[in-house]
Amino acid sequence: MKGKSIPLPDEYLQDVLIRLAHHSSAIEGNTISLPDTVSIILHNTIPGKTDLRELYEITNHKEAFQYVIDQIINQKPLSTEIIKGIHERLTDRLLSDKGKFKMHDNFIIGADFRPASPHETPLLMEQWVENLNYQLDQVAKNENDIMRIVGDFHIQLERIHPFSDGNGRTGRMLMIYSLLERGLPPLIIRSEHRAEYFQLLALQNIASFALFIEKLLKEESRRHQGFIQMEDKKITVYDDKPSTEDSDVGQ
């Protein structure tokens, strides 16, 4: 199911980027605050005593998010190359193997399963992205189907754990890719939802995860509409100004 693209004003995209960079990083333990994230992203101002690794985790979201938006504007279907491109930008200056599938076994602390082996990962990821695109394009009939499929495949990705690190941040960015691609607002999982989010992943409860996504997207949709209305008011104010051609001055 291909939805109509939604309008994405620049100010709204900045707002999404700031919240995404802060919350997605905070879920992984980053301690940079939301106000400091605003300073870093919007004003290129680095607060004193900022840990360099945490700073890169925040700033890398800017390049990764712009990359996602560019691919969507160009109507590029999700592929393993795009997935690697997102990971490469999210982990720039943080990982020596940025943008590459894992070369060694990795583990998830406290998980009752073992992620895919490095040997299995390339084929599993090809199958993952092909199946995701098929489900979204051919099977999904409505927005609820899209949310269920996006949640299901996020859980699957977590179990493959295709990269040596940065899987969570990449996976959350991929959910945004699929949602925007199909005309839904982006999903921002806030840091205060960390425990619930991790529990849903651990339980692999697709139905509950879909409801979780639906709740957050309803909130995001209201926020998005607020930015659209702000943009419309700007246009109205601009349009109310008389043009030079309409002016009587000098006549």
PDB file of C-alpha atoms in Angstrom:
ATOM      1  CA  MET A   1       0.000   0.000   0.000  1.00  0.00           C
ATOM      2  CA  LYS A   2       1.520   3.288  -1.155  1.00  0.00           C
ATOM      3  CA  GLY A   3       0.108   6.286   0.679  1.00  0.00           C
ATOM      4  CA  LYS A   4       0.113   9.900  -0.446  1.00  0.00           C
ATOM      5  CA  SER A   5       3.258  11.690   0.654  1.00  0.00           C
ATOM      6  CA  ILE A   6       2.736  14.031   3.577  1.00  0.00           C
ATOM      7  CA  PRO A   7       3.941  17.652   3.537  1.00  0.00           C
ATOM      8  CA  LEU A   8       7.181  18.078   5.465  1.00  0.00           C
ATOM      9  CA  PRO A   9       7.870  21.751   6.257  1.00  0.00           C
ATOM     10  CA  ASP A  10      11.494  22.546   7.069  1.00  0.00           C
ATOM     11  CA  GLU A  11      10.678  23.571  10.634  1.00  0.00           C
ATOM     12  CA  TYR A  12       8.856  20.301  11.230  1.00  0.00           C
ATOM     13  CA  LEU A  13      11.802  18.305   9.862  1.00  0.00           C
ATOM     14  CA  GLN A  14      14.115  20.192  12.227  1.00  0.00           C
ATOM     15  CA  ASP A  15      11.767  19.410  15.098  1.00  0.00           C
ATOM     16  CA  VAL A  16      11.692  15.706  14.170  1.00  0.00           C
ATOM     17  CA  LEU A  17      15.475  15.584  13.817  1.00  0.00           C
ATOM     18  CA  ILE A  18      16.075  17.131  17.236  1.00  0.00           C
ATOM     19  CA  ARG A  19      13.636  14.833  19.012  1.00  0.00           C
ATOM     20  CA  LEU A  20      14.844  11.771  17.120  1.00  0.00           C
ATOM     21  CA  ALA A  21      18.518  12.509  17.801  1.00  0.00           C
ATOM     22  CA  HIS A  22      17.866  13.067  21.493  1.00  0.00           C
ATOM     23  CA  HIS A  23      15.445  10.245  22.255  1.00  0.00           C
ATOM     24  CA  SER A  24      16.938   7.538  20.026  1.00  0.00           C
ATOM     25  CA  SER A  25      20.375   8.250  21.515  1.00  0.00           C
ATOM     26  CA  ALA A  26      19.009   8.474  25.067  1.00  0.00           C
ATOM     27  CA  ILE A  27      17.382   5.055  24.681  1.00  0.00           C
ATOM     28  CA  GLU A  28      20.917   3.709  24.181  1.00  0.00           C
ATOM     29  CA  GLY A  29      22.252   5.549  27.254  1.00  0.00           C
ATOM     30  CA  ASN A  30      23.296   8.937  25.845  1.00  0.00           C
ATOM     31  CA  THR A  31      23.081  11.629  28.557  1.00  0.00           C
ATOM     32  CA  ILE A  32      22.908  14.793  26.412  1.00  0.00           C
ATOM     33  CA  SER A  33      19.709  16.672  27.289  1.00  0.00           C
ATOM     34  CA  LEU A  34      17.009  17.779  24.860  1.00  0.00           C
ATOM     35  CA  PRO A  35      17.862  21.511  25.262  1.00  0.00           C
ATOM     36  CA  ASP A  36      21.533  20.728  24.621  1.00  0.00           C
ATOM     37  CA  THR A  37      20.515  18.717  21.555  1.00  0.00           C
ATOM     38  CA  VAL A  38      18.730  21.823  20.258  1.00  0.00           C
ATOM     39  CA  SER A  39      21.928  23.843  20.741  1.00  0.00           C
ATOM     40  CA  ILE A  40      24.035  21.210  18.981  1.00  0.00           C
ATOM     41  CA  ILE A  41      21.720  20.589  16.020  1.00  0.00           C
ATOM     42  CA  LEU A  42      20.349  24.076  15.382  1.00  0.00           C
ATOM     43  CA  HIS A  43      23.135  26.360  16.552  1.00  0.00           C
ATOM     44  CA  ASN A  44      26.265  24.204  16.270  1.00  0.00           C
ATOM     45  CA  THR A  45      26.956  25.080  19.892  1.00  0.00           C
ATOM     46  CA  ILE A  46      28.618  22.389  21.980  1.00  0.00           C
ATOM     47  CA  PRO A  47      27.855  22.533  25.714  1.00  0.00           C
ATOM     48  CA  GLY A  48      30.858  22.402  28.019  1.00  0.00           C
ATOM     49  CA  LYS A  49      32.208  19.028  29.170  1.00  0.00           C
ATOM     50  CA  THR A  50      30.299  17.141  26.471  1.00  0.00           C
ATOM     51  CA  ASP A  51      31.547  13.604  25.931  1.00  0.00           C
ATOM     52  CA  LEU A  52      32.871  13.344  22.358  1.00  0.00           C
ATOM     53  CA  ARG A  53      31.262   9.972  21.678  1.00  0.00           C
ATOM     54  CA  GLU A  54      27.883  11.207  22.893  1.00  0.00           C
ATOM     55  CA  LEU A  55      28.275  14.327  20.760  1.00  0.00           C
ATOM     56  CA  TYR A  56      28.888  12.248  17.633  1.00  0.00           C
ATOM     57  CA  GLU A  57      25.874  10.065  18.434  1.00  0.00           C
ATOM     58  CA  ILE A  58      23.736  13.219  18.334  1.00  0.00           C
ATOM     59  CA  THR A  59      25.313  14.962  15.336  1.00  0.00           C
ATOM     60  CA  ASN A  60      25.384  11.802  13.217  1.00  0.00           C
ATOM     61  CA  HIS A  61      21.588  11.774  13.251  1.00  0.00           C
ATOM     62  CA  LYS A  62      21.632  14.963  11.175  1.00  0.00           C
ATOM     63  CA  GLU A  63      23.425  13.326   8.246  1.00  0.00           C
ATOM     64  CA  ALA A  64      21.484  10.073   8.574  1.00  0.00           C
ATOM     65  CA  PHE A  65      18.084  11.763   8.722  1.00  0.00           C
ATOM     66  CA  GLN A  66      18.869  13.981   5.724  1.00  0.00           C
ATOM     67  CA  TYR A  67      19.971  10.869   3.842  1.00  0.00           C
ATOM     68  CA  VAL A  68      16.620   9.221   4.631  1.00  0.00           C
ATOM     69  CA  ILE A  69      14.660  12.276   3.474  1.00  0.00           C
ATOM     70  CA  ASP A  70      16.689  12.472   0.253  1.00  0.00           C
ATOM     71  CA  GLN A  71      16.021   8.814  -0.571  1.00  0.00           C
ATOM     72  CA  ILE A  72      12.300   9.212   0.071  1.00  0.00           C
ATOM     73  CA  ILE A  73      12.092  12.374  -2.050  1.00  0.00           C
ATOM     74  CA  ASN A  74      13.798  10.443  -4.846  1.00  0.00           C
ATOM     75  CA  GLN A  75      11.321   7.569  -4.307  1.00  0.00           C
ATOM     76  CA  LYS A  76      14.046   5.031  -3.640  1.00  0.00           C
ATOM     77  CA  PRO A  77      12.613   1.772  -2.248  1.00  0.00           C
ATOM     78  CA  LEU A  78      14.376   0.536   0.848  1.00  0.00           C
ATOM     79  CA  SER A  79      17.345  -1.728   0.066  1.00  0.00           C
ATOM     80  CA  THR A  80      20.289  -3.247   1.907  1.00  0.00           C
ATOM     81  CA  GLU A  81      22.481  -0.518   0.405  1.00  0.00           C
ATOM     82  CA  ILE A  82      20.261   2.183   1.887  1.00  0.00           C
ATOM     83  CA  ILE A  83      20.235   0.351   5.225  1.00  0.00           C
ATOM     84  CA  LYS A  84      24.042   0.293   5.181  1.00  0.00           C
ATOM     85  CA  GLY A  85      24.056   3.962   4.191  1.00  0.00           C
ATOM     86  CA  ILE A  86      21.911   4.866   7.188  1.00  0.00           C
ATOM     87  CA  HIS A  87      24.126   2.846   9.528  1.00  0.00           C
ATOM     88  CA  GLU A  88      27.285   4.370   8.047  1.00  0.00           C
ATOM     89  CA  ARG A  89      26.045   7.879   8.793  1.00  0.00           C
ATOM     90  CA  LEU A  90      24.713   7.047  12.262  1.00  0.00           C
ATOM     91  CA  THR A  91      28.005   5.466  13.353  1.00  0.00           C
ATOM     92  CA  ASP A  92      30.457   7.796  11.598  1.00  0.00           C
ATOM     93  CA  ARG A  93      33.552   8.397  13.792  1.00  0.00           C
ATOM     94  CA  LEU A  94      32.204   5.785  16.209  1.00  0.00           C
ATOM     95  CA  LEU A  95      32.772   2.423  14.483  1.00  0.00           C
ATOM     96  CA  SER A  96      35.590   1.212  12.262  1.00  0.00           C
ATOM     97  CA  ASP A  97      33.120  -1.041  10.422  1.00  0.00           C
ATOM     98  CA  LYS A  98      30.450   1.617   9.851  1.00  0.00           C
ATOM     99  CA  GLY A  99      28.050   0.727   7.056  1.00  0.00           C
ATOM    100  CA  LYS A 100      29.115  -2.920   6.992  1.00  0.00           C
ATOM    101  CA  PHE A 101      27.334  -5.987   8.259  1.00  0.00           C
ATOM    102  CA  LYS A 102      28.966  -7.594  11.270  1.00  0.00           C
ATOM    103  CA  MET A 103      32.087  -9.698  10.811  1.00  0.00           C
ATOM    104  CA  HIS A 104      31.956 -11.316  14.266  1.00  0.00           C
ATOM    105  CA  ASP A 105      29.238 -12.813  16.446  1.00  0.00           C
ATOM    106  CA  ASN A 106      27.418 -10.337  18.652  1.00  0.00           C
ATOM    107  CA  PHE A 107      25.107 -10.762  21.605  1.00  0.00           C
ATOM    108  CA  ILE A 108      22.293  -8.834  23.273  1.00  0.00           C
ATOM    109  CA  ILE A 109      22.676  -8.551  27.033  1.00  0.00           C
ATOM    110  CA  GLY A 110      19.856 -10.398  28.803  1.00  0.00           C
ATOM    111  CA  ALA A 111      18.317 -11.774  25.597  1.00  0.00           C
ATOM    112  CA  ASP A 112      17.121 -15.386  25.524  1.00  0.00           C
ATOM    113  CA  PHE A 113      18.147 -15.806  21.872  1.00  0.00           C
ATOM    114  CA  ARG A 114      21.323 -15.609  19.856  1.00  0.00           C
ATOM    115  CA  PRO A 115      21.404 -13.151  16.927  1.00  0.00           C
ATOM    116  CA  ALA A 116      22.185 -14.328  13.408  1.00  0.00           C
ATOM    117  CA  SER A 117      25.768 -15.283  12.658  1.00  0.00           C
ATOM    118  CA  PRO A 118      27.940 -13.067  10.401  1.00  0.00           C
ATOM    119  CA  HIS A 119      27.731 -15.757   7.717  1.00  0.00           C
ATOM    120  CA  GLU A 120      23.909 -15.780   7.801  1.00  0.00           C
ATOM    121  CA  THR A 121      23.435 -12.019   8.008  1.00  0.00           C
ATOM    122  CA  PRO A 122      23.811 -10.831   4.356  1.00  0.00           C
ATOM    123  CA  LEU A 123      21.218 -13.282   3.018  1.00  0.00           C
ATOM    124  CA  LEU A 124      18.883 -12.717   5.966  1.00  0.00           C
ATOM    125  CA  MET A 125      19.015  -8.966   5.389  1.00  0.00           C
ATOM    126  CA  GLU A 126      18.287  -9.337   1.675  1.00  0.00           C
ATOM    127  CA  GLN A 127      15.285 -11.490   2.567  1.00  0.00           C
ATOM    128  CA  TRP A 128      14.264  -9.094   5.332  1.00  0.00           C
ATOM    129  CA  VAL A 129      14.135  -6.023   3.093  1.00  0.00           C
ATOM    130  CA  GLU A 130      12.482  -7.875   0.184  1.00  0.00           C
ATOM    131  CA  ASN A 131       9.792  -9.288   2.475  1.00  0.00           C
ATOM    132  CA  LEU A 132       9.254  -5.920   4.165  1.00  0.00           C
ATOM    133  CA  ASN A 133       8.759  -4.141   0.846  1.00  0.00           C
ATOM    134  CA  TYR A 134       6.454  -6.910  -0.393  1.00  0.00           C
ATOM    135  CA  GLN A 135       4.329  -6.839   2.753  1.00  0.00           C
ATOM    136  CA  LEU A 136       4.004  -3.062   2.687  1.00  0.00           C
ATOM    137  CA  ASP A 137       3.382  -2.819  -1.065  1.00  0.00           C
ATOM    138  CA  GLN A 138       1.201  -5.865  -1.698  1.00  0.00           C
ATOM    139  CA  VAL A 139      -0.309  -7.036   1.592  1.00  0.00           C
ATOM    140  CA  ALA A 140      -1.020  -3.879   3.604  1.00  0.00           C
ATOM    141  CA  LYS A 141      -4.539  -2.575   2.959  1.00  0.00           C
ATOM    142  CA  ASN A 142      -4.703   0.248   5.483  1.00  0.00           C
ATOM    143  CA  GLU A 143      -2.665   2.230   7.992  1.00  0.00           C
ATOM    144  CA  ASN A 144      -3.171  -0.342  10.745  1.00  0.00           C
ATOM    145  CA  ASP A 145      -1.637  -2.994   8.496  1.00  0.00           C
ATOM    146  CA  ILE A 146       1.338  -0.721   7.834  1.00  0.00           C
ATOM    147  CA  MET A 147       1.924  -0.150  11.550  1.00  0.00           C
ATOM    148  CA  ARG A 148       1.683  -3.877  12.288  1.00  0.00           C
ATOM    149  CA  ILE A 149       4.120  -4.778   9.502  1.00  0.00           C
ATOM    150  CA  VAL A 150       6.598  -2.056  10.471  1.00  0.00           C
ATOM    151  CA  GLY A 151       6.505  -3.246  14.082  1.00  0.00           C
ATOM    152  CA  ASP A 152       6.837  -6.906  13.125  1.00  0.00           C
ATOM    153  CA  PHE A 153       9.873  -6.286  10.929  1.00  0.00           C
ATOM    154  CA  HIS A 154      11.505  -4.073  13.554  1.00  0.00           C
ATOM    155  CA  ILE A 155      11.315  -7.008  15.949  1.00  0.00           C
ATOM    156  CA  GLN A 156      12.760  -9.307  13.278  1.00  0.00           C
ATOM    157  CA  LEU A 157      15.630  -6.894  12.643  1.00  0.00           C
ATOM    158  CA  GLU A 158      16.459  -6.813  16.327  1.00  0.00           C
ATOM    159  CA  ARG A 159      16.834 -10.577  16.311  1.00  0.00           C
ATOM    160  CA  ILE A 160      19.120 -10.533  13.260  1.00  0.00           C
ATOM    161  CA  HIS A 161      21.181  -7.709  14.832  1.00  0.00           C
ATOM    162  CA  PRO A 162      23.022  -7.180  11.523  1.00  0.00           C
ATOM    163  CA  PHE A 163      25.666  -4.696  12.668  1.00  0.00           C
ATOM    164  CA  SER A 164      28.385  -4.868  15.305  1.00  0.00           C
ATOM    165  CA  ASP A 165      26.747  -1.881  17.057  1.00  0.00           C
ATOM    166  CA  GLY A 166      24.147   0.783  16.330  1.00  0.00           C
ATOM    167  CA  ASN A 167      21.360  -1.691  15.560  1.00  0.00           C
ATOM    168  CA  GLY A 168      18.743   0.069  17.679  1.00  0.00           C
ATOM    169  CA  ARG A 169      19.358   3.531  16.242  1.00  0.00           C
ATOM    170  CA  THR A 170      19.417   2.115  12.715  1.00  0.00           C
ATOM    171  CA  GLY A 171      16.248   0.092  13.270  1.00  0.00           C
ATOM    172  CA  ARG A 172      14.327   3.086  14.593  1.00  0.00           C
ATOM    173  CA  MET A 173      15.463   5.169  11.605  1.00  0.00           C
ATOM    174  CA  LEU A 174      14.283   2.382   9.294  1.00  0.00           C
ATOM    175  CA  MET A 175      10.815   2.469  10.832  1.00  0.00           C
ATOM    176  CA  ILE A 176      10.682   6.178  10.044  1.00  0.00           C
ATOM    177  CA  TYR A 177      11.763   5.421   6.469  1.00  0.00           C
ATOM    178  CA  SER A 178       8.935   2.936   5.907  1.00  0.00           C
ATOM    179  CA  LEU A 179       6.311   5.146   7.531  1.00  0.00           C
ATOM    180  CA  LEU A 180       7.229   8.325   5.650  1.00  0.00           C
ATOM    181  CA  GLU A 181       7.505   6.351   2.422  1.00  0.00           C
ATOM    182  CA  ARG A 182       3.858   5.381   2.824  1.00  0.00           C
ATOM    183  CA  GLY A 183       2.450   8.721   3.880  1.00  0.00           C
ATOM    184  CA  LEU A 184       2.451   8.277   7.654  1.00  0.00           C
ATOM    185  CA  PRO A 185       4.177  10.581  10.144  1.00  0.00           C
ATOM    186  CA  PRO A 186       7.557   9.590  11.595  1.00  0.00           C
ATOM    187  CA  LEU A 187       7.706   7.464  14.734  1.00  0.00           C
ATOM    188  CA  ILE A 188       9.600   9.037  17.631  1.00  0.00           C
ATOM    189  CA  ILE A 189       9.976   6.627  20.542  1.00  0.00           C
ATOM    190  CA  ARG A 190      10.693   8.844  23.527  1.00  0.00           C
ATOM    191  CA  SER A 191      13.258   7.888  26.129  1.00  0.00           C
ATOM    192  CA  GLU A 192      10.564   7.655  28.812  1.00  0.00           C
ATOM    193  CA  HIS A 193       9.063   4.769  26.808  1.00  0.00           C
ATOM    194  CA  ARG A 194      12.376   2.888  26.860  1.00  0.00           C
ATOM    195  CA  ALA A 195      11.280   0.159  29.293  1.00  0.00           C
ATOM    196  CA  GLU A 196       7.977  -0.488  27.497  1.00  0.00           C
ATOM    197  CA  TYR A 197       9.718  -0.510  24.114  1.00  0.00           C
ATOM    198  CA  PHE A 198      12.373  -2.999  25.221  1.00  0.00           C
ATOM    199  CA  GLN A 199       9.747  -5.227  26.819  1.00  0.00           C
ATOM    200  CA  LEU A 200       7.719  -5.330  23.598  1.00  0.00           C
ATOM    201  CA  LEU A 201      10.850  -6.277  21.658  1.00  0.00           C
ATOM    202  CA  ALA A 202      11.744  -8.984  24.164  1.00  0.00           C
ATOM    203  CA  LEU A 203       8.238 -10.479  24.160  1.00  0.00           C
ATOM    204  CA  GLN A 204       7.962 -10.214  20.354  1.00  0.00           C
ATOM    205  CA  ASN A 205       4.378  -9.117  20.883  1.00  0.00           C
ATOM    206  CA  ILE A 206       3.485  -7.807  17.429  1.00  0.00           C
ATOM    207  CA  ALA A 207      -0.107  -6.843  18.273  1.00  0.00           C
ATOM    208  CA  SER A 208       0.915  -4.871  21.357  1.00  0.00           C
ATOM    209  CA  PHE A 209       3.803  -3.261  19.507  1.00  0.00           C
ATOM    210  CA  ALA A 210       1.406  -2.167  16.738  1.00  0.00           C
ATOM    211  CA  LEU A 211      -0.840  -0.525  19.355  1.00  0.00           C
ATOM    212  CA  PHE A 212       2.220   1.160  20.863  1.00  0.00           C
ATOM    213  CA  ILE A 213       3.153   2.528  17.430  1.00  0.00           C
ATOM    214  CA  GLU A 214      -0.431   3.633  16.755  1.00  0.00           C
ATOM    215  CA  LYS A 215      -0.582   5.608  20.007  1.00  0.00           C
ATOM    216  CA  LEU A 216       2.687   7.419  19.284  1.00  0.00           C
ATOM    217  CA  LEU A 217       1.737   8.131  15.664  1.00  0.00           C
ATOM    218  CA  LYS A 218      -1.541   9.720  16.765  1.00  0.00           C
ATOM    219  CA  GLU A 219       0.453  12.072  18.986  1.00  0.00           C
ATOM    220  CA  GLU A 220       2.923  12.755  16.184  1.00  0.00           C
ATOM    221  CA  SER A 221       0.127  13.406  13.701  1.00  0.00           C
ATOM    222  CA  ARG A 222      -1.268  16.155  15.946  1.00  0.00           C
ATOM    223  CA  ARG A 223       2.186  17.700  16.231  1.00  0.00           C
ATOM    224  CA  HIS A 224       2.669  17.472  12.464  1.00  0.00           C
ATOM    225  CA  GLN A 225      -0.680  19.172  11.837  1.00  0.00           C
ATOM    226  CA  GLY A 226       0.349  21.962  14.187  1.00  0.00           C
ATOM    227  CA  PHE A 227       3.425  22.642  12.079  1.00  0.00           C
ATOM    228  CA  ILE A 228       1.354  22.505   8.880  1.00  0.00           C
ATOM    229  CA  GLN A 229      -1.020  25.112  10.323  1.00  0.00           C
ATOM    230  CA  MET A 230       1.943  27.297  11.279  1.00  0.00           C
ATOM    231  CA  GLU A 231       3.221  27.030   7.712  1.00  0.00           C
ATOM    232  CA  ASP A 232      -0.228  27.871   6.309  1.00  0.00           C
ATOM    233  CA  LYS A 233      -0.428  30.983   8.497  1.00  0.00           C
ATOM    234  CA  LYS A 234       2.950  32.134   7.189  1.00  0.00           C
ATOM    235  CA  ILE A 235       1.728  31.680   3.623  1.00  0.00           C
ATOM    236  CA  THR A 236      -1.524  33.506   4.396  1.00  0.00           C
ATOM    237  CA  VAL A 237       0.326  36.448   5.914  1.00  0.00           C
ATOM    238  CA  TYR A 238       2.642  36.556   2.915  1.00  0.00           C
ATOM    239  CA  ASP A 239      -0.243  36.341   0.458  1.00  0.00           C
ATOM    240  CA  ASP A 240      -2.089  39.164   2.214  1.00  0.00           C
ATOM    241  CA  LYS A 241       0.695  41.582   1.336  1.00  0.00           C
ATOM    242  CA  PRO A 242      -0.018  43.562  -1.843  1.00  0.00           C
ATOM    243  CA  SER A 243       2.327  42.860  -4.706  1.00  0.00           C
ATOM    244  CA  THR A 244       4.175  45.612  -6.576  1.00  0.00           C
ATOM    245  CA  GLU A 245       1.852  45.116  -9.526  1.00  0.00           C
ATOM    246  CA  ASP A 246      -1.218  45.770  -7.354  1.00  0.00           C
ATOM    247  CA  SER A 247       0.202  48.857  -5.645  1.00  0.00           C
ATOM    248  CA  ASP A 248      -1.084  52.353  -6.501  1.00  0.00           C
ATOM    249  CA  VAL A 249       2.155  53.954  -5.331  1.00  0.00           C
ATOM    250  CA  GLY A 250       3.686  56.150  -8.038  1.00  0.00           C
ATOM    251  CA  GLN A 251       0.613  56.135 -10.217  1.00  0.00           C
TER     252      GLN A 251
END
